[in-house]
XYZ file of C-alpha atoms in Angstrom:
784
model
C 57.395 -37.284 -181.315
C 57.130 -33.085 -182.195
C 53.130 -32.536 -182.077
C 53.311 -31.112 -185.824
C 53.917 -34.767 -187.151
C 51.425 -35.947 -183.804
C 48.455 -33.904 -185.512
C 49.328 -35.449 -189.063
C 49.749 -38.512 -188.215
C 46.532 -39.051 -185.991
C 44.765 -37.331 -189.152
C 46.321 -40.028 -191.215
C 45.445 -42.877 -189.105
C 41.868 -41.507 -188.905
C 41.562 -41.549 -192.738
C 42.741 -44.982 -193.630
C 40.752 -46.095 -190.656
C 37.782 -44.234 -192.399
C 38.816 -44.877 -196.126
C 38.795 -48.790 -194.667
C 35.478 -49.068 -194.135
C 34.485 -46.608 -196.704
C 32.418 -49.612 -199.193
C 30.886 -50.785 -195.915
C 29.310 -46.905 -195.406
C 27.976 -46.962 -198.830
C 26.543 -50.259 -198.845
C 25.224 -50.233 -194.883
C 23.837 -46.761 -195.702
C 23.122 -47.148 -199.291
C 19.941 -45.300 -199.393
C 20.743 -41.929 -198.582
C 21.308 -39.456 -200.869
C 25.425 -39.164 -200.541
C 25.399 -42.796 -199.432
C 26.992 -42.470 -195.836
C 29.739 -40.767 -197.175
C 30.459 -38.739 -193.939
C 30.529 -41.604 -191.685
C 32.633 -43.939 -192.751
C 34.986 -42.673 -190.481
C 32.597 -43.030 -187.699
C 30.883 -46.916 -188.884
C 35.670 -47.486 -189.213
C 36.697 -46.231 -186.008
C 32.887 -48.515 -184.468
C 34.245 -51.075 -186.022
C 38.219 -51.862 -185.860
C 37.091 -51.227 -182.088
C 34.479 -53.346 -180.988
C 36.833 -56.250 -182.610
C 39.404 -55.247 -180.957
C 37.206 -55.090 -177.805
C 35.781 -58.011 -178.471
C 38.549 -59.972 -179.125
C 40.754 -59.240 -176.141
C 38.025 -59.503 -174.106
C 37.734 -63.287 -175.391
C 41.283 -63.349 -174.584
C 41.876 -64.362 -178.270
C 44.041 -61.290 -178.516
C 45.993 -58.739 -175.596
C 45.137 -55.087 -176.008
C 48.865 -54.454 -178.389
C 49.745 -52.738 -181.238
C 50.124 -55.217 -183.258
C 46.192 -56.395 -181.936
C 44.940 -52.940 -183.199
C 46.937 -53.795 -186.850
C 45.089 -56.791 -187.121
C 41.683 -55.341 -186.478
C 41.913 -52.798 -189.028
C 42.921 -55.954 -191.711
C 39.789 -57.267 -190.432
C 37.308 -54.063 -191.331
C 39.278 -54.328 -194.270
C 38.434 -58.007 -195.263
C 35.595 -57.098 -194.250
C 34.382 -54.054 -196.361
C 35.989 -56.206 -199.467
C 33.707 -59.938 -198.347
C 30.411 -57.861 -198.243
C 31.040 -55.674 -201.094
C 32.802 -57.203 -203.818
C 29.966 -57.706 -206.083
C 30.978 -53.791 -206.590
C 32.814 -52.079 -208.662
C 35.081 -50.044 -206.402
C 35.795 -47.641 -209.613
C 32.221 -47.366 -209.964
C 31.531 -46.109 -206.779
C 33.668 -43.796 -206.027
C 32.885 -41.704 -209.464
C 29.478 -41.370 -208.101
C 30.439 -40.626 -204.178
C 33.657 -38.996 -204.837
C 32.285 -34.982 -204.666
C 30.283 -35.489 -201.532
C 33.475 -38.431 -200.110
C 35.831 -34.869 -200.656
C 33.229 -32.844 -199.072
C 32.797 -34.494 -195.826
C 36.887 -34.956 -196.096
C 37.266 -31.225 -196.186
C 34.125 -30.139 -193.312
C 36.421 -33.261 -190.741
C 39.652 -31.363 -191.681
C 38.835 -27.917 -191.391
C 36.828 -28.839 -187.814
C 39.572 -31.087 -186.655
C 42.461 -28.307 -187.435
C 39.768 -25.329 -186.507
C 39.199 -27.281 -183.505
C 42.820 -28.350 -182.171
C 44.146 -24.912 -183.197
C 41.715 -23.818 -179.922
C 42.590 -26.353 -177.785
C 46.667 -24.751 -177.822
C 45.884 -22.728 -175.717
C 43.938 -24.413 -173.365
C 44.963 -27.992 -173.333
C 45.354 -28.882 -169.603
C 44.311 -31.753 -168.072
C 44.091 -29.433 -164.168
C 40.538 -29.209 -163.713
C 36.851 -30.315 -163.468
C 36.843 -34.120 -164.143
C 40.123 -34.206 -166.525
C 41.967 -36.390 -164.202
C 39.108 -38.933 -164.577
C 38.787 -39.187 -168.157
C 42.462 -39.196 -168.368
C 43.224 -41.911 -166.095
C 41.057 -43.241 -167.787
C 42.330 -43.024 -171.411
C 45.683 -43.784 -169.182
C 44.631 -46.905 -168.161
C 43.013 -48.435 -171.426
C 46.253 -47.459 -173.478
C 48.469 -49.179 -170.317
C 45.560 -52.357 -169.675
C 46.878 -55.668 -171.714
C 42.922 -57.020 -170.890
C 39.760 -55.840 -170.841
C 37.990 -54.523 -168.940
C 40.923 -52.821 -168.515
C 41.768 -52.130 -164.639
C 40.645 -49.394 -162.394
C 43.372 -46.702 -162.095
C 41.562 -45.390 -158.752
C 40.498 -49.143 -157.227
C 43.275 -51.428 -158.074
C 42.160 -54.819 -158.714
C 39.357 -54.196 -159.900
C 38.334 -53.509 -164.065
C 36.919 -49.943 -164.911
C 32.864 -50.285 -164.020
C 32.006 -47.808 -166.271
C 31.085 -47.317 -169.832
C 34.512 -47.324 -171.176
C 33.999 -47.553 -175.270
C 34.516 -44.259 -175.894
C 38.071 -44.127 -174.060
C 38.797 -47.384 -176.209
C 38.293 -45.545 -179.725
C 40.607 -43.114 -178.928
C 43.602 -45.407 -177.813
C 43.171 -46.878 -181.164
C 45.240 -43.947 -182.758
C 46.703 -43.019 -179.545
C 48.852 -46.324 -179.327
C 49.211 -47.298 -183.027
C 50.857 -44.251 -183.151
C 53.201 -44.284 -179.821
C 51.735 -40.892 -179.508
C 52.836 -38.728 -176.006
C 49.280 -39.094 -173.497
C 49.355 -35.767 -172.891
C 48.661 -35.120 -176.872
C 46.213 -38.028 -177.802
C 44.160 -36.296 -174.868
C 43.599 -33.529 -177.310
C 43.906 -35.487 -179.899
C 40.872 -37.182 -178.765
C 38.686 -34.144 -178.732
C 39.406 -33.059 -181.382
C 38.167 -35.734 -183.410
C 35.364 -36.142 -181.237
C 34.389 -32.477 -182.413
C 35.162 -33.464 -186.314
C 33.000 -36.422 -185.875
C 30.536 -35.027 -184.627
C 30.252 -31.969 -186.898
C 31.241 -34.221 -189.787
C 27.836 -36.388 -188.863
C 25.881 -33.352 -188.582
C 26.812 -32.291 -191.445
C 26.287 -35.063 -193.597
C 22.421 -36.388 -192.345
C 21.559 -33.021 -193.064
C 22.358 -32.417 -196.316
C 20.711 -35.898 -197.178
C 17.842 -35.267 -195.490
C 17.540 -31.894 -197.423
C 18.885 -33.536 -200.914
C 15.512 -34.214 -202.219
C 14.214 -31.288 -201.859
C 17.171 -28.626 -201.451
C 19.146 -30.155 -204.734
C 22.653 -28.756 -204.242
C 22.377 -26.344 -201.811
C 21.563 -28.979 -199.367
C 25.336 -29.066 -198.248
C 24.815 -25.942 -197.353
C 21.949 -27.009 -194.600
C 24.426 -29.732 -193.607
C 26.817 -26.967 -192.653
C 24.053 -25.280 -190.893
C 23.476 -28.335 -189.208
C 26.882 -28.889 -188.077
C 26.866 -25.316 -186.781
C 23.248 -25.718 -184.963
C 24.113 -29.257 -183.448
C 27.914 -28.925 -182.369
C 29.010 -24.744 -182.310
C 25.577 -23.038 -181.478
C 25.626 -22.166 -177.484
C 22.125 -22.145 -176.161
C 20.964 -18.295 -175.831
C 21.875 -17.472 -172.351
C 25.277 -16.434 -174.084
C 23.690 -13.878 -175.384
C 22.144 -12.021 -172.041
C 25.839 -12.059 -170.937
C 26.337 -9.889 -173.477
C 23.239 -8.246 -172.733
C 24.312 -7.876 -169.129
C 27.926 -6.845 -170.273
C 27.094 -3.693 -171.910
C 24.897 -2.873 -169.081
C 21.656 -3.450 -170.969
C 18.722 -4.296 -169.376
C 16.843 -2.674 -165.981
C 16.747 -4.301 -163.083
C 13.702 -5.630 -162.580
C 14.454 -6.980 -166.136
C 16.949 -9.056 -164.602
C 14.853 -10.500 -161.979
C 12.547 -11.686 -164.299
C 14.783 -13.887 -166.361
C 15.525 -15.343 -162.775
C 19.204 -16.741 -163.592
C 20.972 -15.196 -159.847
C 24.391 -16.353 -160.488
C 24.038 -13.680 -164.254
C 21.996 -11.229 -162.414
C 24.598 -10.567 -159.481
C 27.542 -10.799 -161.631
C 28.926 -7.655 -162.311
C 28.695 -5.415 -166.002
C 32.118 -5.572 -167.100
C 31.017 -2.686 -169.672
C 33.267 -4.488 -172.290
C 32.159 -7.165 -175.091
C 33.663 -9.745 -172.520
C 32.192 -10.606 -169.492
C 34.362 -10.372 -166.300
C 34.906 -13.227 -164.852
C 37.136 -16.333 -166.372
C 34.486 -18.905 -165.938
C 31.075 -17.142 -166.798
C 30.482 -19.309 -169.674
C 30.158 -22.153 -166.793
C 26.236 -20.404 -166.217
C 24.795 -21.078 -169.956
C 24.209 -24.678 -168.319
C 23.205 -23.639 -165.063
C 20.031 -21.891 -165.429
C 17.293 -23.856 -163.668
C 16.877 -23.487 -160.148
C 15.110 -26.278 -158.351
C 13.860 -25.532 -155.050
C 12.305 -28.230 -152.785
C 10.049 -27.462 -150.283
C 13.066 -26.729 -147.409
C 14.039 -24.378 -149.863
C 16.828 -26.242 -150.614
C 18.688 -25.859 -154.751
C 19.821 -29.324 -155.830
C 22.216 -28.144 -158.829
C 20.513 -28.404 -162.145
C 23.059 -29.589 -165.445
C 21.790 -28.745 -168.499
C 24.706 -29.675 -170.777
C 24.965 -29.152 -174.676
C 27.757 -30.065 -176.913
C 29.372 -26.148 -177.418
C 30.378 -26.102 -173.754
C 31.129 -29.605 -173.390
C 33.829 -28.868 -176.146
C 34.962 -25.191 -174.838
C 34.971 -27.222 -170.982
C 37.339 -30.252 -173.015
C 35.959 -32.827 -170.794
C 36.461 -36.171 -172.639
C 33.274 -37.441 -170.855
C 30.623 -40.346 -172.249
C 28.545 -38.310 -172.980
C 30.419 -36.066 -175.416
C 32.346 -39.157 -177.246
C 28.967 -40.884 -177.805
C 27.575 -37.888 -179.521
C 28.993 -38.585 -182.697
C 28.328 -41.968 -183.084
C 24.492 -41.457 -182.094
C 24.381 -39.357 -185.484
C 25.630 -42.186 -187.251
C 22.788 -44.417 -185.782
C 20.370 -41.227 -186.418
C 22.317 -41.856 -190.192
C 20.848 -44.813 -189.505
C 17.657 -44.511 -188.917
C 16.995 -41.731 -191.755
C 18.127 -45.126 -194.011
C 15.762 -47.346 -192.681
C 13.338 -44.591 -193.337
C 14.392 -43.797 -196.627
C 14.312 -47.811 -198.053
C 12.276 -50.219 -195.888
C 9.288 -48.625 -197.727
C 10.831 -50.692 -200.928
C 11.795 -53.231 -199.644
C 9.830 -56.380 -200.108
C 6.814 -58.140 -198.147
C 8.815 -60.521 -194.979
C 9.066 -64.454 -195.479
C 6.221 -65.429 -193.654
C 6.612 -68.568 -191.138
C 3.647 -70.264 -189.826
C 2.992 -70.332 -186.540
C -0.368 -72.796 -186.499
C -1.892 -74.344 -189.099
C -3.962 -71.242 -190.962
C -1.742 -68.636 -188.181
C 1.250 -66.672 -190.058
C 3.829 -64.039 -189.506
C 5.874 -62.260 -191.244
C 9.410 -62.097 -190.673
C 10.713 -58.666 -190.591
C 12.322 -57.605 -193.988
C 15.812 -56.175 -193.708
C 18.274 -53.701 -195.248
C 21.938 -54.660 -196.428
C 24.099 -55.766 -193.744
C 21.575 -56.048 -191.456
C 23.833 -56.703 -188.853
C 24.887 -53.363 -188.456
C 22.228 -52.081 -186.948
C 22.634 -53.529 -183.435
C 26.248 -53.281 -183.613
C 25.533 -49.423 -184.149
C 22.700 -49.095 -181.746
C 24.406 -51.562 -179.351
C 27.333 -49.769 -179.085
C 25.483 -46.601 -177.942
C 24.808 -48.651 -174.350
C 28.824 -49.293 -173.958
C 29.600 -45.464 -174.635
C 26.863 -43.823 -172.659
C 24.109 -46.385 -171.472
C 22.012 -43.507 -171.432
C 22.119 -42.910 -175.175
C 20.775 -46.030 -175.843
C 17.124 -46.437 -175.330
C 16.185 -43.223 -177.128
C 18.589 -43.873 -180.371
C 17.175 -47.289 -180.585
C 13.811 -45.673 -180.654
C 14.101 -43.817 -183.103
C 15.792 -46.175 -185.326
C 12.354 -48.575 -184.208
C 10.312 -46.101 -185.217
C 11.530 -45.390 -188.411
C 11.289 -48.744 -189.754
C 8.145 -48.991 -188.380
C 6.816 -46.085 -190.469
C 8.512 -47.183 -193.941
C 6.951 -50.734 -193.550
C 3.377 -49.143 -192.735
C 4.500 -47.128 -196.118
C 5.020 -50.570 -197.682
C 1.816 -51.963 -196.622
C -0.545 -48.991 -196.518
C -1.645 -50.506 -193.588
C -1.224 -50.933 -190.377
C -2.426 -54.441 -190.372
C -1.147 -58.494 -188.901
C 2.121 -58.259 -191.204
C 2.846 -54.780 -189.936
C 3.580 -55.243 -186.520
C 4.534 -58.739 -187.128
C 7.654 -57.449 -188.320
C 7.567 -54.593 -186.460
C 7.648 -56.991 -183.083
C 9.885 -59.130 -184.797
C 12.578 -56.088 -185.669
C 12.152 -54.526 -181.891
C 12.837 -58.172 -180.676
C 16.405 -58.927 -183.099
C 17.379 -55.125 -182.492
C 17.258 -55.329 -179.066
C 18.551 -59.027 -177.989
C 21.086 -58.741 -180.696
C 22.114 -54.909 -179.129
C 22.548 -56.342 -175.888
C 24.337 -59.780 -176.873
C 26.783 -58.121 -179.715
C 28.164 -56.463 -175.990
C 27.522 -58.939 -173.594
C 30.811 -58.809 -171.511
C 30.849 -55.259 -170.963
C 27.270 -55.810 -169.408
C 28.242 -58.486 -166.869
C 30.588 -56.496 -165.501
C 28.961 -53.418 -165.367
C 27.741 -52.092 -162.195
C 24.785 -49.320 -162.424
C 23.818 -46.677 -160.344
C 20.247 -46.121 -161.677
C 17.261 -47.318 -158.746
C 14.580 -47.103 -160.269
C 12.311 -44.325 -161.286
C 11.486 -41.213 -158.961
C 9.008 -38.401 -158.833
C 9.850 -34.895 -159.749
C 6.570 -33.814 -157.548
C 7.928 -30.212 -155.663
C 9.422 -28.339 -158.943
C 8.732 -27.502 -162.701
C 11.205 -25.779 -165.280
C 10.320 -22.314 -166.089
C 9.146 -21.272 -169.904
C 11.472 -19.100 -169.695
C 14.595 -20.852 -169.276
C 13.449 -24.007 -171.766
C 13.089 -21.438 -174.314
C 16.598 -20.263 -173.549
C 18.171 -23.301 -173.397
C 15.663 -24.819 -176.877
C 15.005 -21.568 -178.468
C 17.075 -21.251 -181.743
C 15.142 -24.637 -182.804
C 11.957 -24.034 -181.278
C 11.382 -20.793 -183.540
C 12.061 -22.977 -186.227
C 9.709 -26.248 -185.044
C 7.610 -24.443 -182.981
C 5.579 -22.893 -186.437
C 6.533 -25.649 -188.846
C 5.248 -28.063 -186.245
C 1.734 -26.267 -185.633
C 1.704 -25.423 -189.952
C 1.908 -29.049 -190.103
C -1.334 -29.709 -187.465
C -2.781 -26.803 -189.186
C -2.790 -28.345 -192.239
C -4.547 -31.361 -191.087
C -6.893 -30.192 -189.319
C -9.561 -30.855 -192.252
C -8.975 -34.426 -191.419
C -10.925 -36.450 -189.130
C -8.438 -38.958 -188.820
C -5.817 -35.973 -187.408
C -8.838 -34.794 -185.601
C -8.965 -38.477 -183.472
C -5.640 -38.685 -183.387
C -5.224 -35.284 -182.143
C -7.717 -35.894 -179.173
C -6.403 -39.429 -178.405
C -2.283 -37.853 -178.334
C -3.725 -34.708 -176.013
C -5.961 -36.930 -173.322
C -2.643 -39.284 -173.300
C -0.554 -36.563 -172.763
C -1.817 -35.148 -170.052
C -3.007 -38.337 -168.632
C 0.682 -39.107 -168.637
C 2.658 -37.920 -165.749
C -0.229 -39.317 -163.575
C 0.233 -42.433 -165.135
C 4.071 -42.177 -164.593
C 3.324 -40.616 -160.857
C 1.327 -43.356 -159.736
C 2.881 -46.118 -161.298
C 6.171 -44.815 -159.619
C 5.057 -43.775 -156.042
C 1.143 -44.493 -156.657
C -1.742 -42.221 -154.671
C 0.447 -39.819 -152.622
C 2.729 -39.233 -155.757
C 0.235 -38.183 -157.990
C -1.400 -35.361 -155.415
C 2.333 -34.430 -153.889
C 2.326 -33.527 -158.394
C -0.521 -31.758 -158.571
C 0.113 -29.834 -155.571
C 3.309 -29.562 -156.668
C 2.663 -28.449 -160.536
C -0.515 -25.606 -158.653
C 2.690 -23.984 -156.839
C 5.314 -24.285 -159.611
C 3.771 -23.088 -162.725
C 2.945 -25.565 -164.743
C 2.729 -23.896 -168.227
C 5.724 -25.577 -169.709
C 4.522 -28.923 -169.209
C 1.264 -27.816 -170.618
C 2.949 -25.993 -173.416
C 5.448 -29.318 -174.109
C 2.109 -31.909 -174.017
C -0.175 -29.640 -176.553
C 2.716 -30.180 -178.604
C 3.965 -33.589 -178.155
C 0.445 -34.409 -178.975
C 0.241 -32.324 -182.240
C 3.349 -33.922 -183.391
C 1.938 -37.393 -182.553
C -0.815 -37.118 -184.584
C 0.717 -35.257 -187.687
C 3.301 -38.492 -187.335
C 0.340 -40.727 -187.255
C -2.036 -39.489 -189.785
C 1.696 -39.619 -191.948
C 1.568 -43.838 -191.629
C -1.396 -43.184 -193.702
C -0.141 -41.560 -196.359
C 1.374 -42.246 -199.728
C 5.482 -41.702 -198.712
C 7.024 -40.444 -201.544
C 8.744 -37.002 -201.056
C 7.261 -37.374 -197.393
C 10.254 -39.367 -195.761
C 12.772 -36.230 -194.698
C 9.626 -33.922 -193.183
C 8.269 -37.429 -191.429
C 11.750 -37.766 -189.999
C 12.271 -34.662 -188.595
C 9.154 -34.963 -187.346
C 9.890 -37.958 -185.546
C 13.179 -36.461 -184.221
C 11.348 -33.963 -183.410
C 8.195 -35.515 -181.165
C 11.383 -37.565 -179.556
C 13.290 -34.560 -178.225
C 10.219 -32.730 -177.163
C 9.052 -36.103 -175.270
C 12.260 -36.398 -173.586
C 12.030 -32.727 -171.976
C 8.448 -33.282 -171.016
C 9.159 -36.774 -169.075
C 11.602 -35.136 -167.036
C 8.896 -32.790 -165.629
C 7.416 -35.353 -164.233
C 10.233 -38.422 -163.434
C 13.800 -39.221 -162.957
C 15.932 -41.921 -162.911
C 17.191 -42.132 -159.791
C 20.765 -42.146 -158.835
C 23.701 -41.071 -155.732
C 22.162 -37.656 -156.700
C 18.043 -38.536 -155.882
C 17.610 -35.769 -157.702
C 16.459 -34.465 -161.810
C 20.092 -33.264 -162.135
C 21.512 -36.175 -163.806
C 18.186 -36.923 -166.044
C 18.174 -33.680 -166.845
C 21.480 -33.565 -167.989
C 21.478 -36.402 -169.955
C 18.256 -36.491 -171.826
C 18.542 -32.720 -173.012
C 21.387 -33.810 -174.456
C 19.968 -36.179 -176.819
C 17.422 -33.483 -176.840
C 19.553 -31.236 -178.334
C 20.961 -32.980 -180.875
C 17.390 -34.466 -181.599
C 16.201 -30.658 -182.213
C 19.589 -29.500 -183.920
C 19.041 -31.806 -186.787
C 15.417 -31.461 -187.888
C 16.008 -27.899 -186.840
C 18.521 -27.545 -189.801
C 16.098 -29.604 -192.080
C 13.758 -26.723 -191.083
C 15.852 -24.046 -191.834
C 16.457 -25.556 -195.815
C 12.219 -25.570 -195.878
C 11.209 -21.773 -194.696
C 14.143 -20.883 -197.490
C 11.900 -22.704 -199.821
C 8.856 -20.636 -198.844
C 10.838 -17.978 -199.009
C 11.768 -18.115 -202.490
C 9.112 -19.211 -204.032
C 8.453 -15.256 -202.569
C 6.214 -15.783 -199.689
C 6.528 -12.705 -197.164
C 5.881 -15.002 -193.761
C 8.555 -17.278 -195.217
C 11.180 -14.095 -195.607
C 10.204 -12.914 -192.380
C 10.409 -16.460 -190.150
C 13.495 -16.825 -192.043
C 14.959 -13.517 -190.938
C 13.772 -14.443 -187.596
C 15.541 -17.250 -187.414
C 18.701 -15.830 -188.812
C 18.496 -13.248 -185.908
C 17.814 -16.093 -183.613
C 20.883 -17.825 -184.571
C 22.679 -14.943 -184.515
C 22.393 -15.160 -180.731
C 23.441 -18.227 -180.280
C 26.499 -17.496 -182.103
C 27.613 -15.223 -179.457
C 28.362 -17.886 -177.036
C 30.733 -19.896 -178.717
C 33.267 -17.226 -179.820
C 33.087 -15.460 -176.876
C 33.396 -18.884 -174.417
C 36.252 -20.248 -176.649
C 37.939 -16.648 -176.254
C 37.528 -16.217 -172.545
C 38.180 -20.237 -172.043
C 41.586 -19.606 -173.952
C 42.799 -16.497 -172.710
C 41.827 -14.508 -175.809
C 44.714 -17.283 -177.349
C 47.202 -15.011 -175.646
C 49.440 -17.380 -173.918
C 51.535 -20.159 -175.430
C 50.066 -22.773 -177.976
C 50.866 -26.361 -177.453
C 48.512 -29.484 -177.250
C 50.360 -31.301 -174.414
C 47.962 -31.334 -172.026
C 50.681 -32.434 -168.858
C 52.754 -29.424 -169.592
C 50.726 -27.814 -166.608
C 53.108 -29.861 -164.564
C 57.158 -29.719 -165.440
C 58.244 -32.992 -166.789
C 61.327 -32.099 -165.230
C 61.098 -31.565 -161.467
C 59.308 -32.465 -158.663
C 56.575 -34.637 -159.031
C 56.430 -34.097 -162.901
C 59.668 -35.897 -162.919
C 58.415 -38.865 -160.841
C 55.749 -39.488 -163.370
C 57.675 -39.170 -166.648
C 59.679 -41.459 -164.494
C 57.132 -43.830 -163.955
C 55.621 -43.989 -167.475
C 59.471 -44.602 -168.687
C 60.708 -47.625 -166.211
C 56.932 -49.055 -165.025
C 55.491 -51.560 -167.880
C 51.981 -53.783 -167.324
C 49.982 -52.448 -164.581
C 51.679 -53.386 -161.666
C 49.316 -51.722 -158.332
C 50.859 -48.242 -156.553
C 49.922 -46.484 -153.748
C 49.489 -43.121 -152.948
C 47.275 -40.866 -151.186
C 43.582 -40.847 -152.254
C 42.239 -37.414 -152.998
C 39.129 -35.480 -152.752
C 37.205 -34.718 -155.901
C 37.874 -32.627 -158.904
C 41.241 -32.078 -157.476
C 43.979 -32.227 -160.272
C 46.760 -32.214 -158.023
C 45.667 -35.999 -155.754
C 45.112 -38.982 -156.998
C 47.459 -37.659 -159.690
C 50.052 -40.023 -159.958
C 47.622 -43.219 -161.190
C 45.457 -40.969 -163.448
C 48.660 -39.688 -165.590
C 50.201 -42.760 -165.667
C 47.011 -45.127 -165.813
C 49.147 -47.622 -163.405
C 45.758 -48.978 -160.440
C 46.211 -46.978 -157.104
C 44.539 -48.991 -154.019
C 42.266 -45.728 -154.141
C 41.814 -42.541 -155.961
C 38.535 -40.516 -156.219
C 36.395 -42.428 -153.818
C 33.080 -40.086 -153.889
C 33.407 -41.107 -157.646
C 33.875 -44.955 -157.283
C 30.544 -44.686 -155.376
C 29.017 -43.445 -158.234
C 30.437 -46.296 -160.288
C 28.504 -48.537 -158.126
C 31.385 -49.316 -155.591
C 30.072 -50.560 -151.955
C 30.614 -47.880 -149.873
C 31.776 -50.351 -146.736
C 34.585 -51.382 -149.499
C 35.898 -47.993 -149.898
C 35.654 -47.126 -146.618
C 37.790 -50.046 -145.849
C 40.196 -48.775 -148.255
C 40.755 -45.451 -146.832
C 41.296 -46.869 -143.663
C 44.052 -49.071 -144.570
C 45.608 -46.868 -146.786
C 46.273 -44.487 -143.731
C 47.664 -46.884 -141.873
C 49.708 -48.002 -143.894
C 51.752 -43.909 -144.802
C 50.931 -43.739 -140.840
C 51.983 -46.622 -139.896
C 54.135 -47.857 -137.086
C 54.327 -52.042 -137.073
C 56.969 -52.983 -140.209
C 54.869 -56.652 -139.877
C 51.186 -54.221 -139.814
C 52.650 -52.559 -142.841
C 53.817 -55.526 -144.914
C 51.168 -57.160 -144.255
C 48.863 -54.615 -145.774
C 50.781 -53.523 -148.793
C 50.812 -57.928 -149.981
C 46.300 -57.444 -149.292
C 46.163 -55.240 -152.294
C 49.407 -56.737 -153.673
C 51.562 -52.719 -153.895
C 54.260 -52.952 -156.299
C 55.405 -49.191 -155.938
C 54.417 -46.868 -152.676
C 54.628 -43.286 -153.625
C 55.418 -40.503 -151.014
C 55.031 -37.108 -152.312
C 54.161 -33.805 -151.092
C 50.478 -34.394 -150.648
C 51.269 -37.758 -149.295
C 53.258 -36.465 -146.136
C 50.391 -33.486 -146.235
C 47.983 -35.389 -145.642
C 49.602 -38.054 -143.369
C 51.804 -36.041 -141.351
C 54.554 -38.353 -142.706
C 57.900 -38.067 -140.572
C 61.394 -39.408 -140.676
C 59.837 -42.417 -138.054
C 57.797 -43.636 -141.145
C 59.849 -42.918 -144.023
C 62.903 -45.059 -142.212
C 60.580 -47.955 -141.287
C 59.259 -48.034 -145.053
C 63.686 -48.050 -146.248
C 63.894 -51.175 -143.482
C 60.733 -53.341 -145.646
C 60.741 -51.845 -149.378
C 63.708 -49.982 -151.579
C 63.880 -46.828 -152.757
C 64.046 -46.904 -156.663
C 63.410 -43.000 -156.959
C 64.375 -40.150 -154.505
C 64.409 -36.519 -155.980
C 62.567 -33.476 -155.186
C 61.092 -34.846 -152.313
C 59.510 -37.368 -153.987
C 60.168 -41.089 -152.569
C 59.349 -44.101 -155.111
C 59.570 -47.249 -152.708
C 59.503 -50.699 -154.972
C 59.007 -53.807 -153.201
């Protein structure tokens, strides 16, 4: 299959999936201005992937191309059944402009990203081998949960739904795996761009009118394309702008110590990596646990097909669901009364169209990237609560019972719909830890979120000043501020008791807590404004309230990481900041893009302050756009090399290990166990056979398996057994160990020879107990 044909076929497959689900999206998100026009592909992929996963997990179907076609027919049947009352012709005429606009945005994003990836397609660094292995394991597995390619006999213990979704077009079209990997990345990027565009476009529609699409495009840029402001500092440093004292004050050691190139790009190949390593946490021993603050632009340039990246467009779908709830629930009738006892009753939650899709969308985030579900579920719940508060005009018993009932339904069904996943899932989370010795410098925080805060911080303060004369607001702000200031101590006490409180206080005294204090003020202000809006008429107020909800949620996420973290194998706040800052970026980005529409409206009305503010925002955004252009050019080698979308082209398929892997792909069906030497983490040339074929091996990257909740004793035992096989001198012992793991193929390549010192005696032993199925270029594959 030619790569051009593969790209066209993949795009047409996504189009078919989107159009099949279009009537459902238009019904489910019917309260938005565009009726979910930008989210048809998101919903179609989600529904098709869910039905395939569920039916295969329940042993009703097998993971085959026929099953995939069947679930697409099921989605089409669901679309017809639930929207049969509508006339599709009328729906098309009402939506066609929005649908076509969303299609153009998707196609441009998809093609543009693939043009970049064509100059940097290789699956040969960072954690790409892991991502590629998961994708290949799912493509090869006929049952779910799929086999773990790095721990034979076990299923994947990871949130693998994103890989499953990307396997749909790959398997349907039989696209070569190396090309499918990059097409999957292009799909995730285009879905993210389109989702951000559609959500901001709908938020801005009420006040911006025809200009709403412009702000939708701005939303796509701010969420998926813009970088943080460290990239602009890279430009200044490369041009030798700034004194040594300035760079010392900036306090990014890797940047201040880098050579100045004198050009428009920094010298080092991977200079763009520094933008995600701005925060240096130092503990009392002087160690520096690495803190990661990744953002979408970096992710798409790096090209790792990770769960937190694949979850991003579906997080935007959840936000669109929340926006639809906020827009529609005020108009829903009061919930049906359910009598508990004589004279006492509660209100059953009033639900929008196709309510079962709510937990399906929210629950998917737990399967896509479990870190995301609590955050987006909270936004969905609060959007419902606000909408119903506007319906009742007071926070009485009916409102409370509806909100609690909705929360219970959402939580229970979101877990129940994906229960087969949770039954076998093992998380490395081990409770909460206290951040007692460090705080985030305010400058680094501004460098990360500055493109959004330049919009949102003044807007939020302005909202508060406009309400300062209201007693309700002042009371709410006082309570919220006390709660925000007390929250760190309460969290520390809840996690570690009085000693943790003292450590947190001492740590804050030595590590300037100015950012945490500022965030407490902003969180309290946002919460008070949001509370005041609950008691006000909602007409024309829904979009500002939703932007406020996203802003407060993002502020809370980043505020919380100053005091507690989720304990895992790293036992620092690194992973917590990584995941929560990533979510905050999306929330801030949507709110800020809508906020620009408000600033522009004020500027058009003739206010000098609005024009100056808009000009400042434009300058900051321009600075944030240096990073994606410069980083993409550097990562792609200035677009000078040969163009291909085959991520495996870095390995010659006609010689050496490339030829051996190609032979395995062609001649081995199903998922028999192979044996290769366990590899070291982040070494693409090790554990490559299993990663590139999806065939399970006895042990791959052991530390990663430990991070996925595997028992350390089990991994150590397998390390020893694999060594005993490759270094074995007794045929009976080797046979017994091969039988123990059900090994069907034994791979002997350059790494196995080097790692275990394989000589002629071991090869002769293997020849006595197995047959050579492949022997070429110092690679032997034995078949049992």
